Coordinates of C-alpha atoms in Angstrom, one line a residue:
X27 CA -15.5 -57.5 -16.5
X28 CA -12.2 -57.8 -14.6
X29 CA -10.3 -56.7 -17.6
X30 CA -12.5 -53.6 -18.0
X31 CA -12.0 -52.8 -14.3
X32 CA -8.3 -53.2 -14.7
X33 CA -8.2 -50.8 -17.6
X34 CA -10.2 -48.2 -15.7
X35 CA -7.8 -48.4 -12.8
X36 CA -4.9 -48.0 -15.2
X37 CA -6.6 -44.9 -16.7
X38 CA -7.1 -43.5 -13.2
X39 CA -3.4 -44.1 -12.4
X40 CA -2.4 -42.4 -15.6
X41 CA -4.6 -39.3 -14.8
X42 CA -3.5 -39.0 -11.2
X43 CA 0.0 -37.5 -11.9
X44 CA -1.6 -35.1 -14.3
X45 CA -4.2 -34.0 -11.7
X46 CA -1.5 -33.7 -9.1
X47 CA 0.7 -31.6 -11.5
X48 CA -2.2 -29.3 -12.3
X49 CA -3.1 -28.9 -8.6
X50 CA 0.5 -28.2 -7.8
X51 CA 0.9 -25.7 -10.5
X52 CA -2.3 -24.0 -9.5
X53 CA -1.2 -23.9 -5.9
X54 CA 2.2 -22.4 -6.9
X55 CA 0.4 -19.8 -9.1
X56 CA -1.9 -18.9 -6.2
X57 CA 1.1 -18.5 -3.8
X58 CA 2.9 -16.3 -6.3
X59 CA -0.1 -14.1 -6.8
X60 CA -0.6 -13.9 -3.0
X61 CA 2.9 -12.8 -2.6
X62 CA 2.5 -10.0 -5.2
X63 CA -0.7 -9.0 -3.6
X64 CA 0.9 -8.9 -0.1
X65 CA 3.7 -6.8 -1.5
X66 CA 1.2 -4.3 -2.9
X67 CA -0.8 -4.2 0.3
X68 CA 2.4 -3.6 2.2
X69 CA 3.3 -0.6 0.1
X70 CA -0.3 0.8 0.4
X71 CA -0.3 0.5 4.2
X72 CA 3.2 2.0 4.4
X73 CA 2.1 5.0 2.4
X74 CA -0.8 5.3 4.9
X75 CA 1.7 5.7 7.7
X76 CA 3.6 8.6 6.1
X77 CA 1.1 11.4 6.8
X78 CA 0.6 10.0 10.3
X79 CA 4.3 10.2 11.0
X80 CA 4.7 13.6 9.5
X81 CA 1.8 15.0 11.5
X82 CA 3.5 13.6 14.7
X83 CA 6.7 15.4 13.9
X84 CA 5.1 18.8 13.6
X85 CA 4.5 19.3 17.4
X86 CA 8.1 18.4 18.0
X87 CA 9.4 20.9 15.4
X88 CA 7.1 23.6 17.0
X89 CA 8.0 22.9 20.6
X90 CA 8.5 26.1 22.6
X91 CA 7.1 28.1 19.7
X92 CA 3.4 27.5 20.2
X93 CA 1.1 27.2 23.2
X94 CA -0.4 24.0 24.6
X95 CA -3.8 25.1 23.3
X96 CA -2.3 25.3 19.8
X97 CA -0.7 21.9 20.3
X98 CA -4.2 20.6 21.2
X99 CA -5.5 21.9 17.9
X100 CA -2.8 20.0 16.1
X101 CA -3.7 16.8 18.0
X102 CA -7.2 16.9 16.4
X103 CA -5.8 16.0 12.9
X104 CA -6.1 12.3 13.7
X105 CA -9.8 12.5 14.3
X106 CA -10.8 11.1 10.9
X107 CA -9.5 7.7 11.8
X108 CA -11.9 7.6 14.8
X109 CA -14.8 8.7 12.6
X110 CA -14.3 6.8 9.4
X111 CA -17.1 4.3 10.2
X112 CA -19.5 7.2 9.3
X113 CA -18.6 7.1 5.6
X114 CA -17.3 3.5 5.3
X115 CA -20.6 2.3 3.8
X116 CA -20.3 4.9 1.1
X117 CA -16.9 3.4 0.1
X118 CA -18.5 -0.1 0.0
X119 CA -21.7 0.9 -1.8
X120 CA -20.7 3.5 -4.4
X121 CA -18.2 2.4 -7.1
X122 CA -17.7 1.6 -10.8
X123 CA -17.9 -2.1 -11.6
X124 CA -15.8 -1.5 -14.8
X125 CA -13.0 0.2 -13.0
X126 CA -13.1 -2.0 -9.9
X127 CA -14.9 -1.7 -6.6
X128 CA -11.8 -0.8 -4.4
X129 CA -9.8 1.0 -7.2
X130 CA -12.8 3.3 -7.7
X131 CA -11.9 4.9 -4.4
X132 CA -8.2 4.0 -3.9
X133 CA -7.0 5.6 -7.2
X134 CA -8.6 9.0 -6.9
X135 CA -7.9 9.2 -3.1
X136 CA -4.2 8.5 -3.6
X137 CA -4.0 10.8 -6.6
X138 CA -5.6 13.6 -4.5
X139 CA -3.3 12.9 -1.6
X140 CA -0.2 13.1 -3.9
X141 CA -1.3 16.4 -5.4
X142 CA -2.2 17.9 -2.1
X143 CA 1.2 17.0 -0.7
X144 CA 2.9 18.5 -3.7
X145 CA 0.8 21.7 -3.5
X146 CA 1.2 22.0 0.3
X147 CA 5.0 21.5 0.3
X148 CA 5.7 25.0 -1.1
X149 CA 3.5 26.6 1.7
X150 CA 4.9 24.6 4.6
X151 CA 7.9 27.0 5.3
X152 CA 5.4 29.8 5.8
X153 CA 3.0 27.8 7.9
X154 CA 5.8 26.6 10.1
X155 CA 7.0 30.2 10.6
X156 CA 10.4 29.5 9.0
X157 CA 10.3 32.6 6.8
X158 CA 11.4 35.9 8.2
X159 CA 8.6 37.9 9.9
X160 CA 6.2 34.9 10.1
X161 CA 4.8 33.0 13.0
X162 CA 3.6 29.3 12.9
X163 CA 0.1 29.1 11.4
X164 CA -1.3 26.2 13.5
X165 CA -4.8 26.3 11.9
X166 CA -3.3 26.0 8.4
X167 CA -1.1 23.1 9.5
X168 CA -4.1 21.4 11.2
X169 CA -6.3 21.8 8.1
X170 CA -3.5 20.5 5.8
X171 CA -2.7 17.4 7.9
X172 CA -6.3 16.8 8.9
X173 CA -7.3 16.6 5.2
X174 CA -4.4 14.2 4.6
X175 CA -5.7 12.1 7.6
X176 CA -9.2 12.1 6.1
X177 CA -7.8 10.8 2.8
X178 CA -5.8 8.1 4.5
X179 CA -8.8 7.0 6.6
X180 CA -10.7 6.7 3.3
X181 CA -7.8 4.8 1.7
X182 CA -7.7 2.5 4.7
X183 CA -11.3 1.5 4.3
X184 CA -10.8 0.7 0.6
X185 CA -7.5 -1.2 1.2
X186 CA -9.0 -3.2 4.1
X187 CA -11.9 -4.2 1.9
X188 CA -9.7 -5.1 -1.0
X189 CA -7.4 -7.3 1.1
X190 CA -10.4 -9.7 1.7
X191 CA -10.5 -10.5 -2.0
X192 CA -7.0 -9.7 -3.1
X193 CA -5.6 -12.5 -1.0
X194 CA -6.7 -16.1 -1.3
X195 CA -8.9 -17.4 1.6
X196 CA -6.1 -19.4 3.2
X197 CA -3.9 -16.4 3.3
X198 CA -6.3 -13.6 4.0
X199 CA -5.1 -13.4 7.6
X200 CA -1.8 -12.1 6.3
X201 CA -3.5 -8.7 6.0
X202 CA -3.4 -8.2 9.7
X203 CA 0.4 -8.5 10.0
X204 CA 0.9 -6.5 6.7
X205 CA -1.3 -3.7 8.1
X206 CA 0.6 -3.5 11.3
X207 CA 4.1 -3.7 9.8
X208 CA 3.3 -1.3 6.9
X209 CA 1.7 1.4 9.0
X210 CA 4.5 1.2 11.6
X211 CA 7.2 1.4 9.0
X212 CA 5.6 4.4 7.3
X213 CA 5.1 6.1 10.6
X214 CA 8.8 5.4 11.6
X215 CA 10.2 6.7 8.3
X216 CA 8.1 9.9 8.4
X217 CA 8.6 10.6 12.1
X218 CA 11.9 9.2 13.4
X219 CA 13.6 9.1 10.0
X220 CA 12.5 12.6 9.0
X221 CA 13.5 14.2 12.3
X222 CA 16.9 12.5 12.1
X223 CA 17.5 13.7 8.6
X224 CA 16.1 17.2 9.4
X225 CA 18.3 17.7 12.5
X226 CA 21.6 19.4 12.0
X227 CA 23.3 17.8 15.0
X228 CA 22.3 14.3 14.0
X229 CA 23.3 14.8 10.4
X230 CA 26.7 16.3 11.3
X231 CA 27.4 13.6 13.9
X232 CA 26.4 10.5 11.9
X233 CA 25.8 11.3 8.2
X234 CA 28.3 13.9 7.1
X235 CA 32.0 13.8 6.6
X236 CA 32.3 17.5 7.4
X237 CA 29.9 19.6 9.5
X238 CA 27.4 21.9 7.6
X239 CA 24.5 24.1 8.5
X240 CA 21.0 22.6 8.5
X241 CA 19.7 19.1 8.1
X242 CA 19.9 16.9 5.0
X243 CA 16.2 17.1 4.3
X244 CA 13.7 19.9 4.7
X245 CA 10.0 19.4 5.7
X246 CA 8.8 20.8 2.3
X247 CA 11.3 18.6 0.4
X248 CA 10.3 15.5 2.4
X249 CA 6.6 16.1 1.8
X250 CA 7.1 16.7 -1.9
X251 CA 9.1 13.4 -2.2
X252 CA 6.2 11.4 -0.7
X253 CA 3.7 13.2 -2.8
X254 CA 5.5 11.9 -5.9
X255 CA 5.6 8.4 -4.3
X256 CA 1.9 8.5 -3.9
X257 CA 1.4 9.4 -7.6
X258 CA 3.9 6.7 -8.7
X259 CA 2.3 4.0 -6.6
X260 CA -1.2 4.9 -7.9
X261 CA 0.0 4.5 -11.5
X262 CA 1.3 1.0 -10.7
X263 CA -2.0 0.1 -9.1
X264 CA -3.9 1.4 -12.2
X265 CA -1.8 -0.5 -14.7
X266 CA -0.5 -3.6 -13.0
X267 CA -3.2 -4.8 -10.6
X268 CA -6.8 -5.8 -11.4
X269 CA -9.5 -6.7 -9.0
X270 CA -11.0 -10.2 -8.6
X271 CA -14.8 -10.1 -9.2
X272 CA -16.9 -10.9 -6.1
X273 CA -19.0 -14.1 -6.1
X274 CA -22.6 -13.5 -6.8
X275 CA -23.6 -14.1 -3.2
X276 CA -20.9 -11.7 -2.0
X277 CA -21.9 -8.8 -4.3
X278 CA -22.8 -5.4 -2.9
X279 CA -26.6 -5.0 -2.3
X280 CA -27.9 -2.0 -4.3
X281 CA -26.3 1.3 -3.3
X282 CA -25.2 3.4 -0.4
X283 CA -28.5 3.4 1.6
X284 CA -28.7 -0.4 1.3
X285 CA -25.1 -0.6 2.4
X286 CA -25.8 1.4 5.6
X287 CA -28.8 -0.8 6.3
X288 CA -26.8 -4.0 5.8
X289 CA -23.9 -2.7 8.0
X290 CA -26.4 -2.0 10.7
X291 CA -27.9 -5.5 10.4
X292 CA -24.4 -7.0 10.5
X293 CA -23.7 -5.1 13.7
X294 CA -26.7 -6.6 15.3
X295 CA -25.6 -10.2 14.6
X296 CA -25.1 -12.1 17.9
X297 CA -21.4 -13.0 17.4
X298 CA -20.6 -9.4 16.3
X299 CA -22.3 -8.0 19.4
X300 CA -20.5 -10.4 21.7
X301 CA -17.1 -9.7 20.0
X302 CA -17.7 -6.0 20.3
X303 CA -18.2 -6.5 24.1
X304 CA -14.9 -8.3 24.2
X305 CA -13.1 -5.5 22.4
X306 CA -14.7 -2.8 24.4
X307 CA -13.6 -4.2 27.8
X308 CA -10.4 -6.2 27.0
X309 CA -8.0 -3.3 27.8
X310 CA -9.4 -2.7 31.4
X311 CA -6.4 -4.6 32.8
X312 CA -3.8 -2.4 31.0
X313 CA -5.6 0.9 31.2
X314 CA -3.4 2.5 33.9
X315 CA -0.1 1.2 32.3
X316 CA -1.2 2.4 28.8
X317 CA -2.2 5.9 29.9
X318 CA 0.2 7.0 32.6
X319 CA 3.4 5.0 32.6
X320 CA 5.4 7.4 30.5
X321 CA 4.0 10.4 32.4
X322 CA 4.9 8.9 35.7
X323 CA 8.4 8.0 34.6
X324 CA 9.0 11.7 33.8
X325 CA 7.3 12.8 37.0
X326 CA 9.7 10.6 39.0
X327 CA 12.6 12.2 37.2
X328 CA 13.4 10.3 34.0
X329 CA 14.2 12.9 31.3
X330 CA 11.9 13.0 28.3
X331 CA 14.9 12.8 26.0
X332 CA 15.7 9.3 27.3
X333 CA 12.2 8.2 26.8
X334 CA 12.2 9.6 23.2
X335 CA 15.4 7.7 22.6
X336 CA 13.5 4.4 23.0
X337 CA 11.2 5.3 20.1
X338 CA 13.4 4.0 17.2
X339 CA 13.9 0.7 19.0
X340 CA 10.2 0.2 19.8
X341 CA 9.3 1.2 16.2
X342 CA 11.8 -1.4 14.9
X343 CA 10.3 -4.0 17.2
X344 CA 6.8 -3.0 15.9
X345 CA 8.0 -4.0 12.4
X346 CA 9.7 -7.3 13.3
X347 CA 7.2 -8.7 15.9
X348 CA 4.1 -8.8 13.6
X349 CA 6.1 -10.7 11.0
X350 CA 7.0 -13.2 13.6
X351 CA 3.5 -13.5 14.9
X352 CA 1.9 -13.8 11.5
X353 CA 2.8 -17.5 11.4
X354 CA 0.7 -18.1 14.5
X355 CA -2.3 -16.0 13.5
X356 CA -2.8 -17.3 9.9
X357 CA -4.6 -20.4 10.9
X358 CA -8.2 -21.0 12.1
X359 CA -7.5 -19.9 15.7
X360 CA -5.9 -16.4 15.7
X361 CA -7.7 -15.4 18.9
X362 CA -5.7 -18.0 20.9
X363 CA -2.8 -15.7 20.4
X364 CA -4.9 -12.8 21.6
X365 CA -5.7 -14.6 24.8
X366 CA -1.9 -15.2 25.4
X367 CA -1.1 -11.5 24.9
X368 CA -3.5 -10.3 27.6
X369 CA -1.9 -12.1 30.6
X370 CA 1.5 -10.9 29.5
X371 CA 0.2 -7.3 29.7
X372 CA -1.2 -8.0 33.1
X373 CA 2.2 -9.4 34.3
X374 CA 3.7 -6.0 33.4
X375 CA 1.6 -4.2 36.0
X376 CA 3.4 -5.4 39.1
X377 CA 6.7 -4.8 37.2
X378 CA 5.7 -1.1 36.6
X379 CA 4.6 -0.8 40.3
X380 CA 8.2 -1.6 41.3
X381 CA 10.1 -0.1 38.3
X382 CA 8.5 3.4 37.9
X383 CA 9.1 4.7 41.4
X384 CA 12.8 3.7 41.1
X385 CA 13.3 6.6 38.7
X386 CA 13.4 8.9 41.8
X387 CA 16.4 6.9 43.1
X388 CA 18.1 7.0 39.7
X389 CA 17.6 10.7 38.7
X390 CA 17.4 12.3 42.2
X391 CA 20.1 14.4 43.8
X392 CA 21.7 11.3 45.4
X393 CA 21.3 8.4 42.9
X394 CA 21.5 4.9 44.4
X395 CA 20.9 3.0 41.2
X396 CA 22.8 3.0 37.9
X397 CA 21.0 5.0 35.2
X398 CA 22.2 2.5 32.5
X399 CA 20.7 -0.4 34.5
X400 CA 17.5 1.4 34.9
X401 CA 17.3 2.4 31.2
X402 CA 17.9 -1.3 30.3
X403 CA 15.0 -2.4 32.6
X404 CA 12.6 0.3 31.2
X405 CA 13.6 -0.8 27.6
X406 CA 13.0 -4.5 28.4
X407 CA 9.6 -3.7 29.9
X408 CA 8.7 -1.5 26.9
X409 CA 9.7 -4.2 24.5
X410 CA 7.7 -6.8 26.4
X411 CA 4.7 -4.4 26.2
X412 CA 5.2 -3.9 22.4
X413 CA 5.3 -7.7 22.0
X414 CA 2.0 -8.2 24.0
X415 CA 0.3 -5.3 22.2
X416 CA 1.1 -6.8 18.8
X417 CA 0.0 -10.3 20.0
X418 CA -3.4 -8.8 20.6
X419 CA -3.6 -6.4 17.6
X420 CA -2.3 -8.8 14.9
X421 CA -4.5 -11.7 16.1
X422 CA -7.5 -9.3 16.3
X423 CA -6.9 -8.1 12.7
X424 CA -6.3 -11.6 11.4
X425 CA -9.6 -12.8 13.0
X426 CA -11.5 -9.7 11.5
X427 CA -10.1 -10.5 8.0
X428 CA -11.1 -14.2 8.5
X429 CA -14.8 -13.5 9.4
X430 CA -15.5 -10.3 7.6
X431 CA -18.2 -10.3 4.9
X432 CA -16.6 -9.4 1.6
X433 CA -19.9 -7.7 0.5
X434 CA -19.3 -4.9 3.1
X435 CA -15.6 -5.7 3.7
X436 CA -14.3 -2.1 4.3
X437 CA -17.2 -1.3 6.6
X438 CA -17.0 -4.6 8.4
X439 CA -13.2 -4.2 9.2
X440 CA -13.7 -0.5 10.1
X441 CA -16.5 -1.5 12.5
X442 CA -14.3 -3.9 14.3
X443 CA -11.3 -1.6 14.4
X444 CA -13.5 1.3 15.6
X445 CA -14.9 -0.7 18.5
X446 CA -11.3 -1.9 19.4
X447 CA -10.1 1.7 19.3
X448 CA -12.9 2.8 21.5
X449 CA -12.0 0.0 24.0
X450 CA -8.6 1.5 24.4
X451 CA -9.7 5.1 24.4
X452 CA -12.4 5.0 27.1
X453 CA -10.4 2.7 29.5
X454 CA -7.2 4.9 29.2
X455 CA -9.3 8.1 29.4
X456 CA -11.0 7.0 32.6
X457 CA -7.7 5.8 34.2
X458 CA -6.1 9.1 33.4
X459 CA -9.1 11.1 34.6
X460 CA -9.1 9.3 38.0
X461 CA -5.4 9.6 38.5
X462 CA -5.4 12.9 40.3
X463 CA -8.4 11.9 42.5
X464 CA -6.6 8.8 43.7
X465 CA -3.3 10.6 44.3
X466 CA -2.5 12.3 47.6
X467 CA 0.1 15.1 47.9
X468 CA 0.9 16.9 51.1
X469 CA 2.0 20.6 51.2
X470 CA 5.1 20.4 53.4
X471 CA 6.7 23.7 54.7
X472 CA 10.0 24.4 53.2
X473 CA 11.1 26.4 56.3
X474 CA 10.4 25.7 59.9
X475 CA 8.8 29.1 60.3
X476 CA 6.4 28.5 57.4
X477 CA 4.1 26.3 59.4
X478 CA 2.1 29.4 60.5
X479 CA 1.4 30.1 56.8
X480 CA -0.3 26.7 56.2
X481 CA -4.1 27.2 55.9
X482 CA -5.0 24.8 58.8
X483 CA -2.3 24.7 61.5
X484 CA -1.9 21.3 63.0
X485 CA -3.3 19.4 59.9
X486 CA -1.5 18.8 56.6
X487 CA -2.7 20.8 53.7
X488 CA -3.2 18.7 50.5
X489 CA -2.1 19.7 47.1
X490 CA -4.4 19.5 44.1
X491 CA -1.5 19.0 41.7
X492 CA 2.2 18.5 41.8
X493 CA 2.8 22.2 41.5
X494 CA -0.2 23.5 43.5
X495 CA 0.0 27.3 43.4
X496 CA -1.7 27.7 46.8
X497 CA 1.0 25.5 48.4
X498 CA 3.7 27.5 46.7
X499 CA 2.2 30.8 48.0
X500 CA 2.4 29.4 51.5
X501 CA 6.1 28.7 51.0
X502 CA 5.4 25.0 50.9
X503 CA 6.5 22.1 48.6
X504 CA 4.1 19.4 47.4
X505 CA 5.3 15.9 48.4
X506 CA 3.8 12.7 47.3
X507 CA 2.0 10.7 50.0
X508 CA 0.2 8.1 48.0
X509 CA 0.4 7.6 44.3
X510 CA -2.8 6.9 42.5
X511 CA -0.9 5.2 39.7
X512 CA 0.0 2.4 42.1
X513 CA -3.6 2.1 43.2
X514 CA -4.8 2.0 39.6
X515 CA -2.3 -0.7 38.7
X516 CA -3.6 -2.9 41.5
X517 CA -7.3 -2.3 40.5
X518 CA -6.6 -2.8 36.8
X519 CA -4.7 -6.1 37.5
X520 CA -7.7 -7.4 39.5
X521 CA -10.1 -6.3 36.7
X522 CA -7.9 -7.9 34.1
X523 CA -7.8 -11.2 35.9
X524 CA -11.6 -11.1 36.4
X525 CA -12.0 -10.3 32.7
X526 CA -9.8 -13.2 31.6
X527 CA -11.7 -15.7 33.7
X528 CA -15.1 -14.5 32.5
X529 CA -14.4 -13.7 28.9
X530 CA -11.8 -16.4 27.9
X531 CA -14.5 -19.1 27.4
X532 CA -16.6 -16.6 25.3
X533 CA -13.6 -15.7 23.1
X534 CA -12.9 -19.4 22.4
X535 CA -16.5 -20.0 21.6
X536 CA -16.6 -17.1 19.2
X537 CA -13.4 -18.4 17.5
X538 CA -15.0 -21.8 17.1
X539 CA -18.2 -20.6 15.4
X540 CA -18.5 -21.1 11.7
X541 CA -17.8 -18.2 9.4
X542 CA -21.4 -18.2 8.2
X543 CA -22.5 -17.1 11.7
X544 CA -20.7 -13.8 11.1
X545 CA -22.2 -13.0 7.7
X546 CA -25.6 -11.5 7.3
X547 CA -26.5 -13.1 4.0
X548 CA -25.6 -16.5 5.2
X549 CA -27.9 -16.0 8.2
X550 CA -30.7 -14.7 5.9
X551 CA -30.3 -17.7 3.7
X552 CA -30.7 -20.0 6.7
X553 CA -33.8 -18.2 7.7
X554 CA -35.3 -18.3 4.2
X555 CA -34.3 -21.9 3.7

């Protein structure tokens, strides 16, 4: 008996290295596959940022050539990203199993985007009013870039859903950082990079040995280049990347109508509703800083050109910071990073209260502070804000990828992102809307004899805006008495502290809940069992 047991132990000892070798080889193979998948996701998210950056460059190129109403029309091109939840269940529920669930949408959408960019490139000089005898055609530009945004919103749904199965479960949280870095890089290349290559002065100063007329790249040439890039990338996806089949319990449930129904039922899950409340209110503390800081800096005298100069630096930080943060958000507790980012944003509020009004002392008629020192302080504050924003965004995306149900992956991620975007939109919108009501400006006579022209002698006349026409007609000048921005920063800081004390325990509880609590089918199985 002892001899038999000894032989069994020897057999186990002989098999152990083989098992370890196989597990090690399997782990190395999985890591290599995840790296290839991460590289492909990075390219897809970078391409997504290209039309966004290009559309942002159009208002800059048309500055002083179109009205503010026309600029407002151009601003509507980004609307599809706010509405993509409306058709996300179609992307999840309608596909060809043979071709691949995500490739069924990704391939035709990217092919269409490439062909549209190539076709539109030849018309852009006329739409931009660059040809003799033509004026900018704002509606044609809005239709062109709006359609590209619609295609990229659709691509985003498919890529978000594919990321849940393309990466192995331990590394699915990589998708959050890849999303942030890729989109930022694409936006940077198509906005800052294009404007630099298109500008004659920049090219002659930094990129040419001898001055020449025009930039190195035209808008039509740049758009055509990326059109070909879309087509080439799509060919690689078709040939070199296959989809992993979903497990039987994670399969799609019978068509588009069923997918809408399942998405609605997922939205009603307790953890999802609680997390939605978190995302809808988390930006209360930073609402005033997010919506009005740049506007107030220019109002106090900082030139717009100096603020624009910060864009390349901030975009570069937006690429590097998510890569750094990804190591802390890949584990089981990504929302712990989220909870660290929010206090950092709140700490910036008192800094802005002190820093922003100093612009008047820097750029006024009698400067008392060095402009270089002030710019450095603004840059440091902006970098701290970018770091805090990415702490919240990357951890939010990592958590969403961790708990999302692969059966409705694109819709699930889109739902969470839409709620988070609404949380930033409504808080910033309210803060901006209330800014004038909380600001007091007094109409002060420019000349001593102008007092008689003030509407109510003996009482100060208040200005509705900084350049109130009624005050100007009375030979007065609108001077700031109390700035609503300062008031809002105080209120937002108090709201942010209250939010943190109330919601922090809830966020930690949500993070600790098992993944099955976030998935409809797992909940249905519990009920049926």
